[in-house]
Structure formats: structure tokens, C-alpha cells
């Protein structure tokens, strides 16, 4: 796709098609800069009556630990502000890991149980970190299958500091969906935009499969669609 606008429109059309074909779809949702344009397009499609979210269930990939859901830096706030408040997904069908959970283990377990109870994810939308993380499954010698608490890497803390006033404000921990939920999603849509993502997209498509670059594991998934804009594509 030439531009970020075209990428966003195509991604939104892909998601809308999923919902039109299966109105009670379970969507796995991402935050960050990349899917913002897609959410905007989905809102426009909803306003024009082209897509209806009333039977849709959603599970977000991740949330910072320690942030209240009303904190503008939280992913709950992001989802509400950029998407949920504009469309008709029922509040009880929206799921985001609770960043303020007292019993973290139980929260993680309940998140997985809720995903299982909903029948698993039909379409998982992903962005990718510069270091290859998906959700907050960070590069490591091993990866976790289930929803878990993550220590964010220095690379991710630095990359995410663009949304905070200073580096010190970036939370050091998050709750993330595990690799099993992502790999068991029936379809995956991976989005990337901008020149900074060109190396990681090259690795995602043709690099060695390694837990040190979690996005490469998607090469083992049977149904992945990758959409990138021109700037993220030159090494493909
Ligand atoms: C966000 C998430 C992360 C982002 C990734 C890319 O929910 O799970 O994996 O997708 O950090 O972020 P952006 O799109 O801001 O470059």
C-alpha cells in the first residue's frame, strides 16, 4: 500500500469483512500508533451503516500495570477514546487486562478463561515493536503461552516513551496475552507503517524463526495477512 491512509482503509475493510461474514466474531485488538487509522476508518464505516458491532466480542492484547483505566496513558483509555465510545460494541463484550489488578495471577488466568469461553479469537490484529515484540511478548530465550505479567525491555520502554512526558513515567511492567492465544487465533492481521519497521518486517516474513524476535513465530501460523505501507516494505 502506498500510504498509511490506504493501509488503514484496507485493514478496516478486512476487519469489517470478518464481521459481515461472522457478526459474532471475536476480535483480538492492538493499541499503539499503527492501528489508529484503521480504528478511524472502522468508526466511519459504522457511522455509514456499513458494519455493525453489536454481536462482536473483543480482547485487547495488553495493558500497562499500575495505570488506572481512566489514565490517558492506559490502553483502556486509548481504546475508549479512539474506538469503543464511537461504535456499538457492548461494554460487557469488551475485554482489556486490568492494569490495577491486585491478584495478577488470577487476573491473567481469568483473562485466558474468558477468551476460551468466547471460543477463542477469530481475527487477531497485531502491530509489531521495533524489537519484534507482538502484544508485549518481548524477545527472550523462551516465551509464555498464557496471559502473563511482563517486564518491558529497555527498547520497548524507550520506544513507548514518545507517548509520555519523560522516560521515567513509562511503566516498567504490563500484562500481555501470551503467544498461545495469538497463535491459536483463526486469522491474524499484522500491520506495520513507516521506515522504522522495515527491518522487523523483513525478519517477520523471511527471518529465522526465533523467540528472540517473537513476530517471526507467525511464520508458523496457517493464516496470516501482513499489510504494510510503502515505507515499511522496501526490504521485502
Ligand atoms: C499494542 C501492542 C504492541 C504494539 C507495538 C507497535 O497493543 O501490543 O505490540 O503493537 O509496540 O506499536 P506502534 O504501533 O505504536 O509502533
Short mmCIF file of N, CA and C in Angstrom, two decimals, residues 13-192:
data_model
loop_
_atom_site.label_atom_id
_atom_site.label_comp_id
_atom_site.label_asym_id
_atom_site.label_seq_id
_atom_site.Cartn_x
_atom_site.Cartn_y
_atom_site.Cartn_z
N UNK A 13 -11.26 -2.51 6.11
CA UNK A 13 -12.12 -3.30 5.22
C UNK A 13 -11.99 -4.79 5.54
N UNK A 14 -10.78 -5.20 5.85
CA UNK A 14 -10.52 -6.61 6.21
C UNK A 14 -11.29 -6.97 7.48
N UNK A 15 -11.22 -6.09 8.48
CA UNK A 15 -11.91 -6.34 9.75
C UNK A 15 -13.42 -6.31 9.54
N UNK A 16 -13.89 -5.31 8.78
CA UNK A 16 -15.34 -5.21 8.53
C UNK A 16 -15.83 -6.46 7.80
N UNK A 17 -15.06 -6.97 6.84
CA UNK A 17 -15.48 -8.18 6.11
C UNK A 17 -15.64 -9.35 7.07
N UNK A 18 -14.70 -9.45 7.99
CA UNK A 18 -14.77 -10.51 9.00
C UNK A 18 -16.10 -10.43 9.77
N UNK A 19 -16.47 -9.20 10.15
CA UNK A 19 -17.68 -9.01 10.96
C UNK A 19 -18.94 -9.23 10.12
N UNK A 20 -18.88 -8.83 8.85
CA UNK A 20 -20.06 -9.04 7.98
C UNK A 20 -20.27 -10.54 7.77
N UNK A 21 -19.18 -11.28 7.57
CA UNK A 21 -19.31 -12.72 7.35
C UNK A 21 -19.65 -13.47 8.63
N UNK A 22 -19.17 -12.96 9.78
CA UNK A 22 -19.43 -13.62 11.07
C UNK A 22 -19.75 -12.53 12.09
N UNK A 23 -21.01 -12.12 12.19
CA UNK A 23 -21.35 -10.97 13.04
C UNK A 23 -20.95 -11.12 14.50
N UNK A 24 -20.86 -12.37 14.99
CA UNK A 24 -20.48 -12.54 16.39
C UNK A 24 -18.98 -12.87 16.52
N UNK A 25 -18.19 -12.27 15.65
CA UNK A 25 -16.73 -12.52 15.67
C UNK A 25 -16.11 -12.09 17.00
N UNK A 26 -15.04 -12.81 17.35
CA UNK A 26 -14.21 -12.42 18.49
C UNK A 26 -12.94 -11.80 17.90
N UNK A 27 -12.74 -10.52 18.22
CA UNK A 27 -11.57 -9.82 17.68
C UNK A 27 -10.51 -9.65 18.75
N UNK A 28 -9.27 -9.86 18.39
CA UNK A 28 -8.15 -9.51 19.26
C UNK A 28 -7.65 -8.15 18.80
N UNK A 29 -7.56 -7.20 19.73
CA UNK A 29 -7.26 -5.82 19.33
C UNK A 29 -5.91 -5.34 19.86
N UNK A 30 -5.28 -4.49 19.07
CA UNK A 30 -3.99 -3.88 19.45
C UNK A 30 -4.17 -2.39 19.66
N UNK A 31 -3.27 -1.80 20.41
CA UNK A 31 -3.23 -0.35 20.55
C UNK A 31 -1.96 0.15 19.82
N UNK A 32 -1.43 1.31 20.23
CA UNK A 32 -0.24 1.85 19.58
C UNK A 32 -0.62 2.74 18.40
N UNK A 33 0.40 3.27 17.75
CA UNK A 33 0.17 4.24 16.66
C UNK A 33 -0.38 3.55 15.41
N UNK A 34 0.09 2.33 15.14
CA UNK A 34 -0.20 1.71 13.85
C UNK A 34 -1.70 1.54 13.56
N UNK A 35 -2.50 0.98 14.49
CA UNK A 35 -3.90 0.74 14.12
C UNK A 35 -4.83 1.94 14.26
N UNK A 36 -4.29 3.11 14.64
CA UNK A 36 -5.16 4.27 14.86
C UNK A 36 -6.00 4.61 13.62
N UNK A 37 -5.35 4.62 12.46
CA UNK A 37 -6.05 4.94 11.21
C UNK A 37 -7.12 3.89 10.91
N UNK A 38 -6.82 2.64 11.22
CA UNK A 38 -7.80 1.57 11.00
C UNK A 38 -9.03 1.78 11.88
N UNK A 39 -8.80 2.14 13.15
CA UNK A 39 -9.95 2.39 14.04
C UNK A 39 -10.78 3.56 13.50
N UNK A 40 -10.11 4.61 13.02
CA UNK A 40 -10.84 5.76 12.48
C UNK A 40 -11.72 5.33 11.31
N UNK A 41 -11.16 4.50 10.44
CA UNK A 41 -11.93 4.04 9.27
C UNK A 41 -13.08 3.15 9.69
N UNK A 42 -12.86 2.33 10.70
CA UNK A 42 -13.95 1.45 11.17
C UNK A 42 -15.09 2.28 11.76
N UNK A 43 -14.73 3.36 12.45
CA UNK A 43 -15.76 4.24 13.02
C UNK A 43 -16.57 4.87 11.88
N UNK A 44 -15.87 5.32 10.84
CA UNK A 44 -16.57 5.91 9.68
C UNK A 44 -17.50 4.87 9.04
N UNK A 45 -17.01 3.64 8.89
CA UNK A 45 -17.85 2.59 8.29
C UNK A 45 -19.08 2.33 9.15
N UNK A 46 -18.88 2.35 10.47
CA UNK A 46 -20.00 2.14 11.39
C UNK A 46 -21.01 3.28 11.25
N UNK A 47 -20.51 4.50 11.19
CA UNK A 47 -21.41 5.67 11.09
C UNK A 47 -22.21 5.64 9.79
N UNK A 48 -21.61 5.07 8.74
CA UNK A 48 -22.32 4.98 7.45
C UNK A 48 -23.23 3.75 7.40
N UNK A 49 -23.26 2.96 8.47
CA UNK A 49 -24.12 1.78 8.49
C UNK A 49 -23.55 0.60 7.73
N UNK A 50 -22.24 0.62 7.45
CA UNK A 50 -21.65 -0.45 6.66
C UNK A 50 -21.23 -1.65 7.51
N UNK A 51 -21.08 -1.43 8.80
CA UNK A 51 -20.68 -2.53 9.69
C UNK A 51 -21.35 -2.32 11.06
N UNK A 52 -21.72 -3.44 11.67
CA UNK A 52 -22.46 -3.38 12.93
C UNK A 52 -21.70 -4.25 13.95
N UNK A 53 -21.35 -3.66 15.08
CA UNK A 53 -20.52 -4.36 16.07
C UNK A 53 -21.34 -4.99 17.20
N UNK A 54 -22.67 -5.01 17.05
CA UNK A 54 -23.48 -5.34 18.24
C UNK A 54 -23.23 -6.75 18.79
N UNK A 55 -22.82 -7.68 17.93
CA UNK A 55 -22.58 -9.04 18.44
C UNK A 55 -21.09 -9.34 18.63
N UNK A 56 -20.26 -8.35 18.36
CA UNK A 56 -18.80 -8.58 18.39
C UNK A 56 -18.28 -8.60 19.84
N UNK A 57 -17.31 -9.47 20.07
CA UNK A 57 -16.59 -9.52 21.36
C UNK A 57 -15.14 -9.14 21.09
N UNK A 58 -14.53 -8.40 21.99
CA UNK A 58 -13.12 -8.02 21.78
C UNK A 58 -12.25 -8.35 23.00
N UNK A 59 -11.01 -8.69 22.70
CA UNK A 59 -9.99 -8.91 23.73
C UNK A 59 -8.75 -8.12 23.32
N UNK A 60 -8.35 -7.17 24.14
CA UNK A 60 -7.12 -6.44 23.83
C UNK A 60 -5.89 -7.25 24.21
N UNK A 61 -4.81 -6.95 23.48
CA UNK A 61 -3.57 -7.69 23.70
C UNK A 61 -2.94 -7.42 25.05
N UNK A 62 -3.03 -6.17 25.50
CA UNK A 62 -2.19 -5.84 26.65
C UNK A 62 -2.63 -4.57 27.36
N UNK A 63 -2.04 -4.37 28.53
CA UNK A 63 -2.28 -3.16 29.33
C UNK A 63 -1.09 -2.96 30.25
N UNK A 64 -0.74 -1.69 30.47
CA UNK A 64 0.32 -1.38 31.42
C UNK A 64 -0.13 -1.72 32.83
N UNK A 65 0.78 -2.22 33.63
CA UNK A 65 0.46 -2.48 35.04
C UNK A 65 0.59 -1.19 35.84
N UNK A 66 -0.37 -0.99 36.72
CA UNK A 66 -0.28 0.15 37.63
C UNK A 66 -1.04 1.37 37.14
N UNK A 67 -1.49 1.37 35.90
CA UNK A 67 -2.24 2.52 35.42
C UNK A 67 -3.73 2.28 35.58
N UNK A 68 -4.42 3.31 36.07
CA UNK A 68 -5.86 3.25 36.18
C UNK A 68 -6.46 3.31 34.77
N UNK A 69 -7.63 2.69 34.59
CA UNK A 69 -8.19 2.68 33.23
C UNK A 69 -8.58 4.09 32.75
N UNK A 70 -8.69 5.02 33.68
CA UNK A 70 -9.01 6.40 33.28
C UNK A 70 -7.75 7.22 32.99
N UNK A 71 -6.59 6.65 33.26
CA UNK A 71 -5.33 7.33 32.97
C UNK A 71 -5.18 7.45 31.44
N UNK A 72 -4.98 8.67 30.94
CA UNK A 72 -4.88 8.85 29.48
C UNK A 72 -3.77 8.02 28.82
N UNK A 73 -2.81 7.55 29.61
CA UNK A 73 -1.74 6.72 29.03
C UNK A 73 -2.10 5.23 29.00
N UNK A 74 -3.22 4.90 29.64
CA UNK A 74 -3.57 3.46 29.68
C UNK A 74 -4.16 3.03 28.35
N UNK A 75 -4.05 1.74 28.07
CA UNK A 75 -4.61 1.23 26.83
C UNK A 75 -6.13 1.18 26.90
N UNK A 76 -6.69 1.08 28.12
CA UNK A 76 -8.15 1.16 28.26
C UNK A 76 -8.65 2.51 27.77
N UNK A 77 -7.95 3.55 28.17
CA UNK A 77 -8.33 4.90 27.78
C UNK A 77 -8.21 5.04 26.26
N UNK A 78 -7.09 4.58 25.73
CA UNK A 78 -6.86 4.62 24.27
C UNK A 78 -8.03 3.96 23.54
N UNK A 79 -8.43 2.75 23.99
CA UNK A 79 -9.49 2.03 23.28
C UNK A 79 -10.81 2.77 23.37
N UNK A 80 -11.09 3.30 24.57
CA UNK A 80 -12.34 4.02 24.75
C UNK A 80 -12.36 5.27 23.87
N UNK A 81 -11.28 6.03 23.94
CA UNK A 81 -11.20 7.31 23.27
C UNK A 81 -11.19 7.14 21.74
N UNK A 82 -10.43 6.16 21.25
CA UNK A 82 -10.25 6.04 19.80
C UNK A 82 -11.27 5.14 19.12
N UNK A 83 -11.93 4.27 19.91
CA UNK A 83 -12.79 3.30 19.23
C UNK A 83 -14.11 3.03 19.97
N UNK A 84 -14.01 2.51 21.19
CA UNK A 84 -15.22 1.99 21.83
C UNK A 84 -16.34 3.03 21.97
N UNK A 85 -15.99 4.28 22.30
CA UNK A 85 -17.05 5.27 22.52
C UNK A 85 -17.78 5.63 21.22
N UNK A 86 -17.19 5.24 20.08
CA UNK A 86 -17.79 5.62 18.80
C UNK A 86 -18.60 4.51 18.14
N UNK A 87 -18.51 3.28 18.66
CA UNK A 87 -19.19 2.16 17.99
C UNK A 87 -20.06 1.42 19.01
N UNK A 88 -20.81 0.41 18.52
CA UNK A 88 -21.79 -0.24 19.40
C UNK A 88 -21.35 -1.61 19.92
N UNK A 89 -20.09 -1.73 20.32
CA UNK A 89 -19.67 -2.99 20.97
C UNK A 89 -20.20 -2.92 22.41
N UNK A 90 -20.89 -3.96 22.84
CA UNK A 90 -21.48 -3.90 24.18
C UNK A 90 -20.37 -3.90 25.24
N UNK A 91 -20.52 -3.03 26.27
CA UNK A 91 -19.45 -2.92 27.28
C UNK A 91 -19.04 -4.27 27.87
N UNK A 92 -20.00 -5.16 28.11
CA UNK A 92 -19.61 -6.45 28.72
C UNK A 92 -18.90 -7.38 27.75
N UNK A 93 -18.86 -7.00 26.48
CA UNK A 93 -18.15 -7.83 25.49
C UNK A 93 -16.77 -7.28 25.15
N UNK A 94 -16.38 -6.18 25.83
CA UNK A 94 -15.03 -5.63 25.61
C UNK A 94 -14.14 -6.08 26.74
N UNK A 95 -12.99 -6.63 26.40
CA UNK A 95 -12.08 -7.11 27.45
C UNK A 95 -10.69 -6.50 27.26
N UNK A 96 -10.16 -5.98 28.36
CA UNK A 96 -8.78 -5.45 28.38
C UNK A 96 -8.18 -5.92 29.71
N UNK A 97 -6.96 -6.47 29.72
CA UNK A 97 -6.38 -6.88 31.00
C UNK A 97 -6.42 -5.71 31.99
N UNK A 98 -6.68 -6.02 33.26
CA UNK A 98 -6.82 -4.95 34.26
C UNK A 98 -5.46 -4.56 34.82
N UNK A 99 -5.05 -3.33 34.50
CA UNK A 99 -3.73 -2.86 34.91
C UNK A 99 -3.60 -2.65 36.41
N UNK A 100 -4.76 -2.54 37.08
CA UNK A 100 -4.72 -2.29 38.53
C UNK A 100 -5.06 -3.54 39.33
N UNK A 101 -5.00 -4.67 38.67
CA UNK A 101 -5.39 -5.92 39.34
C UNK A 101 -4.57 -6.15 40.60
N UNK A 102 -5.24 -6.53 41.69
CA UNK A 102 -4.50 -6.83 42.93
C UNK A 102 -3.89 -8.22 42.83
N UNK A 103 -4.74 -9.17 42.39
CA UNK A 103 -4.23 -10.53 42.23
C UNK A 103 -3.91 -10.76 40.75
N UNK A 104 -2.64 -10.51 40.41
CA UNK A 104 -2.28 -10.53 38.99
C UNK A 104 -2.42 -11.91 38.37
N UNK A 105 -2.01 -12.93 39.16
CA UNK A 105 -2.10 -14.29 38.60
C UNK A 105 -3.52 -14.66 38.25
N UNK A 106 -4.42 -14.31 39.19
CA UNK A 106 -5.83 -14.64 38.95
C UNK A 106 -6.37 -13.85 37.76
N UNK A 107 -5.98 -12.60 37.68
CA UNK A 107 -6.43 -11.76 36.56
C UNK A 107 -6.00 -12.37 35.22
N UNK A 108 -4.74 -12.82 35.17
CA UNK A 108 -4.23 -13.43 33.93
C UNK A 108 -5.02 -14.70 33.60
N UNK A 109 -5.22 -15.52 34.63
CA UNK A 109 -5.94 -16.79 34.41
C UNK A 109 -7.37 -16.51 33.94
N UNK A 110 -8.01 -15.54 34.58
CA UNK A 110 -9.40 -15.24 34.21
C UNK A 110 -9.49 -14.68 32.78
N UNK A 111 -8.45 -13.96 32.39
CA UNK A 111 -8.44 -13.41 31.02
C UNK A 111 -8.41 -14.55 30.00
N UNK A 112 -7.56 -15.55 30.27
CA UNK A 112 -7.50 -16.71 29.37
C UNK A 112 -8.80 -17.49 29.38
N UNK A 113 -9.39 -17.62 30.58
CA UNK A 113 -10.66 -18.36 30.66
C UNK A 113 -11.75 -17.63 29.87
N UNK A 114 -11.74 -16.31 29.95
CA UNK A 114 -12.76 -15.54 29.22
C UNK A 114 -12.56 -15.72 27.71
N UNK A 115 -11.30 -15.73 27.27
CA UNK A 115 -11.04 -15.94 25.83
C UNK A 115 -11.50 -17.34 25.41
N UNK A 116 -11.18 -18.33 26.24
CA UNK A 116 -11.61 -19.71 25.92
C UNK A 116 -13.14 -19.77 25.89
N UNK A 117 -13.76 -19.14 26.90
CA UNK A 117 -15.22 -19.16 27.00
C UNK A 117 -15.89 -18.53 25.78
N UNK A 118 -15.19 -17.56 25.17
CA UNK A 118 -15.75 -16.90 23.98
C UNK A 118 -15.46 -17.71 22.71
N UNK A 119 -14.74 -18.82 22.88
CA UNK A 119 -14.46 -19.67 21.71
C UNK A 119 -13.15 -19.34 21.01
N UNK A 120 -12.30 -18.54 21.66
CA UNK A 120 -11.01 -18.18 21.05
C UNK A 120 -11.19 -17.01 20.08
N UNK A 121 -10.08 -16.55 19.56
CA UNK A 121 -10.10 -15.34 18.73
C UNK A 121 -10.25 -15.71 17.24
N UNK A 122 -11.19 -15.04 16.60
CA UNK A 122 -11.38 -15.26 15.16
C UNK A 122 -10.35 -14.48 14.36
N UNK A 123 -10.18 -13.21 14.71
CA UNK A 123 -9.22 -12.37 13.98
C UNK A 123 -8.40 -11.56 14.97
N UNK A 124 -7.10 -11.79 14.96
CA UNK A 124 -6.19 -11.06 15.85
C UNK A 124 -5.48 -9.97 15.06
N UNK A 125 -5.66 -8.73 15.48
CA UNK A 125 -4.95 -7.61 14.85
C UNK A 125 -3.67 -7.34 15.63
N UNK A 126 -2.57 -7.22 14.92
CA UNK A 126 -1.27 -7.01 15.58
C UNK A 126 -0.51 -5.85 14.96
N UNK A 127 0.18 -5.09 15.81
CA UNK A 127 1.27 -4.25 15.35
C UNK A 127 2.54 -5.00 15.74
N UNK A 128 3.68 -4.41 15.49
CA UNK A 128 4.93 -5.07 15.88
C UNK A 128 5.90 -4.03 16.42
N UNK A 129 6.58 -4.39 17.50
CA UNK A 129 7.60 -3.49 18.07
C UNK A 129 8.86 -3.54 17.23
N UNK A 130 9.70 -2.52 17.37
CA UNK A 130 10.96 -2.50 16.61
C UNK A 130 11.81 -3.71 16.96
N UNK A 131 11.65 -4.22 18.17
CA UNK A 131 12.43 -5.39 18.60
C UNK A 131 11.72 -6.72 18.29
N UNK A 132 10.60 -6.64 17.57
CA UNK A 132 9.91 -7.87 17.18
C UNK A 132 8.83 -8.31 18.15
N UNK A 133 8.55 -7.51 19.18
CA UNK A 133 7.50 -7.97 20.11
C UNK A 133 6.13 -7.91 19.46
N UNK A 134 5.27 -8.85 19.85
CA UNK A 134 3.86 -8.79 19.47
C UNK A 134 3.06 -8.91 20.76
N UNK A 135 2.00 -8.08 20.89
CA UNK A 135 1.47 -7.85 22.22
C UNK A 135 2.67 -7.31 22.98
N UNK A 136 2.82 -7.72 24.23
CA UNK A 136 4.07 -7.39 24.92
C UNK A 136 4.86 -8.68 25.17
N UNK A 137 4.82 -9.58 24.19
CA UNK A 137 5.69 -10.75 24.24
C UNK A 137 7.04 -10.29 23.73
N UNK A 138 7.93 -10.04 24.67
CA UNK A 138 9.21 -9.43 24.37
C UNK A 138 10.25 -10.49 23.96
N UNK A 139 11.28 -10.08 23.20
CA UNK A 139 12.34 -11.02 22.84
C UNK A 139 12.93 -11.69 24.07
N UNK A 140 13.09 -13.00 24.01
CA UNK A 140 13.60 -13.75 25.16
C UNK A 140 14.06 -15.11 24.65
N UNK A 141 14.73 -15.86 25.52
CA UNK A 141 15.12 -17.21 25.11
C UNK A 141 13.93 -18.17 25.22
N UNK A 142 12.88 -17.71 25.91
CA UNK A 142 11.65 -18.53 26.00
C UNK A 142 10.47 -17.57 25.98
N UNK A 143 9.31 -18.09 25.54
CA UNK A 143 8.12 -17.24 25.54
C UNK A 143 7.03 -17.91 26.34
N UNK A 144 6.08 -17.12 26.81
CA UNK A 144 5.00 -17.67 27.63
C UNK A 144 3.76 -17.91 26.76
N UNK A 145 3.08 -19.00 27.04
CA UNK A 145 1.90 -19.32 26.25
C UNK A 145 0.68 -18.53 26.74
N UNK A 146 0.55 -18.40 28.05
CA UNK A 146 -0.68 -17.82 28.61
C UNK A 146 -0.51 -16.33 28.89
N UNK A 147 -1.62 -15.68 29.22
CA UNK A 147 -1.58 -14.28 29.63
C UNK A 147 -0.68 -14.17 30.86
N UNK A 148 0.17 -13.16 30.88
CA UNK A 148 1.19 -13.09 31.93
C UNK A 148 1.64 -11.65 32.18
N UNK A 149 2.33 -11.49 33.31
CA UNK A 149 2.94 -10.20 33.63
C UNK A 149 4.31 -10.13 32.95
N UNK A 150 4.60 -9.01 32.31
CA UNK A 150 5.85 -8.86 31.57
C UNK A 150 6.68 -7.72 32.15
N UNK A 151 7.98 -7.92 32.20
CA UNK A 151 8.91 -6.80 32.45
C UNK A 151 9.23 -6.26 31.07
N UNK A 152 8.90 -5.02 30.82
CA UNK A 152 9.18 -4.48 29.48
C UNK A 152 10.68 -4.30 29.30
N UNK A 153 11.15 -4.50 28.07
CA UNK A 153 12.58 -4.33 27.81
C UNK A 153 12.90 -2.84 27.71
N UNK A 154 14.18 -2.53 27.85
CA UNK A 154 14.61 -1.14 27.73
C UNK A 154 14.24 -0.56 26.36
N UNK A 155 14.34 -1.41 25.32
CA UNK A 155 13.99 -0.96 23.96
C UNK A 155 12.54 -0.52 23.90
N UNK A 156 11.67 -1.32 24.51
CA UNK A 156 10.23 -1.01 24.46
C UNK A 156 9.92 0.21 25.31
N UNK A 157 10.55 0.29 26.49
CA UNK A 157 10.32 1.45 27.36
C UNK A 157 10.72 2.73 26.61
N UNK A 158 11.86 2.64 25.92
CA UNK A 158 12.32 3.81 25.16
C UNK A 158 11.37 4.12 24.00
N UNK A 159 10.98 3.08 23.26
CA UNK A 159 10.08 3.31 22.11
C UNK A 159 8.75 3.91 22.58
N UNK A 160 8.25 3.44 23.72
CA UNK A 160 6.93 3.90 24.18
C UNK A 160 6.99 5.24 24.91
N UNK A 161 8.22 5.70 25.20
CA UNK A 161 8.33 6.96 25.93
C UNK A 161 7.84 8.14 25.08
N UNK A 162 7.69 7.92 23.75
CA UNK A 162 7.18 9.01 22.90
C UNK A 162 5.77 9.43 23.31
N UNK A 163 5.06 8.54 24.03
CA UNK A 163 3.70 8.89 24.44
C UNK A 163 3.65 9.49 25.85
N UNK A 164 4.81 9.53 26.54
CA UNK A 164 4.86 10.03 27.92
C UNK A 164 5.71 11.30 27.96
N UNK A 165 5.60 12.03 29.07
CA UNK A 165 6.40 13.26 29.17
C UNK A 165 7.88 12.96 29.29
N UNK A 166 8.23 11.89 29.98
CA UNK A 166 9.63 11.51 30.10
C UNK A 166 9.74 9.99 30.30
N UNK A 167 10.97 9.51 30.11
CA UNK A 167 11.23 8.07 30.17
C UNK A 167 10.79 7.46 31.50
N UNK A 168 11.00 8.22 32.59
CA UNK A 168 10.70 7.71 33.94
C UNK A 168 9.22 7.40 34.12
N UNK A 169 8.37 8.08 33.33
CA UNK A 169 6.92 7.87 33.51
C UNK A 169 6.42 6.58 32.86
N UNK A 170 7.23 5.99 31.98
CA UNK A 170 6.76 4.79 31.26
C UNK A 170 6.72 3.61 32.23
N UNK A 171 5.56 2.97 32.35
CA UNK A 171 5.50 1.81 33.25
C UNK A 171 6.53 0.75 32.83
N UNK A 172 7.05 0.04 33.82
CA UNK A 172 8.07 -0.99 33.55
C UNK A 172 7.45 -2.37 33.34
N UNK A 173 6.18 -2.49 33.70
CA UNK A 173 5.53 -3.80 33.60
C UNK A 173 4.19 -3.68 32.88
N UNK A 174 3.79 -4.79 32.31
CA UNK A 174 2.48 -4.83 31.64
C UNK A 174 1.90 -6.23 31.79
N UNK A 175 0.61 -6.35 31.47
CA UNK A 175 0.01 -7.69 31.33
C UNK A 175 -0.18 -7.90 29.84
N UNK A 176 0.25 -9.05 29.36
CA UNK A 176 0.11 -9.32 27.92
C UNK A 176 -0.52 -10.68 27.67
N UNK A 177 -1.33 -10.73 26.65
CA UNK A 177 -1.79 -12.01 26.15
C UNK A 177 -0.55 -12.83 25.79
N UNK A 178 -0.63 -14.14 25.95
CA UNK A 178 0.53 -14.96 25.64
C UNK A 178 0.56 -15.40 24.18
N UNK A 179 1.62 -16.10 23.82
CA UNK A 179 1.78 -16.49 22.42
C UNK A 179 0.74 -17.51 21.98
N UNK A 180 0.22 -18.33 22.93
CA UNK A 180 -0.75 -19.36 22.52
C UNK A 180 -2.02 -18.72 21.99
N UNK A 181 -2.51 -17.68 22.70
CA UNK A 181 -3.76 -17.05 22.24
C UNK A 181 -3.57 -16.45 20.86
N UNK A 182 -2.39 -15.86 20.65
CA UNK A 182 -2.13 -15.25 19.34
C UNK A 182 -2.02 -16.33 18.26
N UNK A 183 -1.26 -17.38 18.57
CA UNK A 183 -1.03 -18.43 17.56
C UNK A 183 -2.29 -19.25 17.30
N UNK A 184 -3.21 -19.29 18.30
CA UNK A 184 -4.44 -20.07 18.11
C UNK A 184 -5.55 -19.24 17.46
N UNK A 185 -5.31 -17.94 17.28
CA UNK A 185 -6.32 -17.12 16.59
C UNK A 185 -6.53 -17.72 15.20
N UNK A 186 -7.77 -17.74 14.75
CA UNK A 186 -8.03 -18.38 13.45
C UNK A 186 -7.42 -17.59 12.30
N UNK A 187 -7.38 -16.27 12.44
CA UNK A 187 -6.70 -15.43 11.43
C UNK A 187 -5.90 -14.36 12.16
N UNK A 188 -4.81 -13.95 11.53
CA UNK A 188 -4.00 -12.85 12.10
C UNK A 188 -3.82 -11.79 11.03
N UNK A 189 -3.98 -10.54 11.42
CA UNK A 189 -3.70 -9.40 10.53
C UNK A 189 -2.59 -8.59 11.18
N UNK A 190 -1.41 -8.59 10.55
CA UNK A 190 -0.26 -7.86 11.08
C UNK A 190 -0.09 -6.56 10.28
N UNK A 191 -0.02 -5.45 11.00
CA UNK A 191 0.09 -4.15 10.35
C UNK A 191 1.42 -3.49 10.70
N UNK A 192 2.02 -2.81 9.72
CA UNK A 192 3.23 -2.03 10.02
C UNK A 192 3.29 -0.83 9.09
#
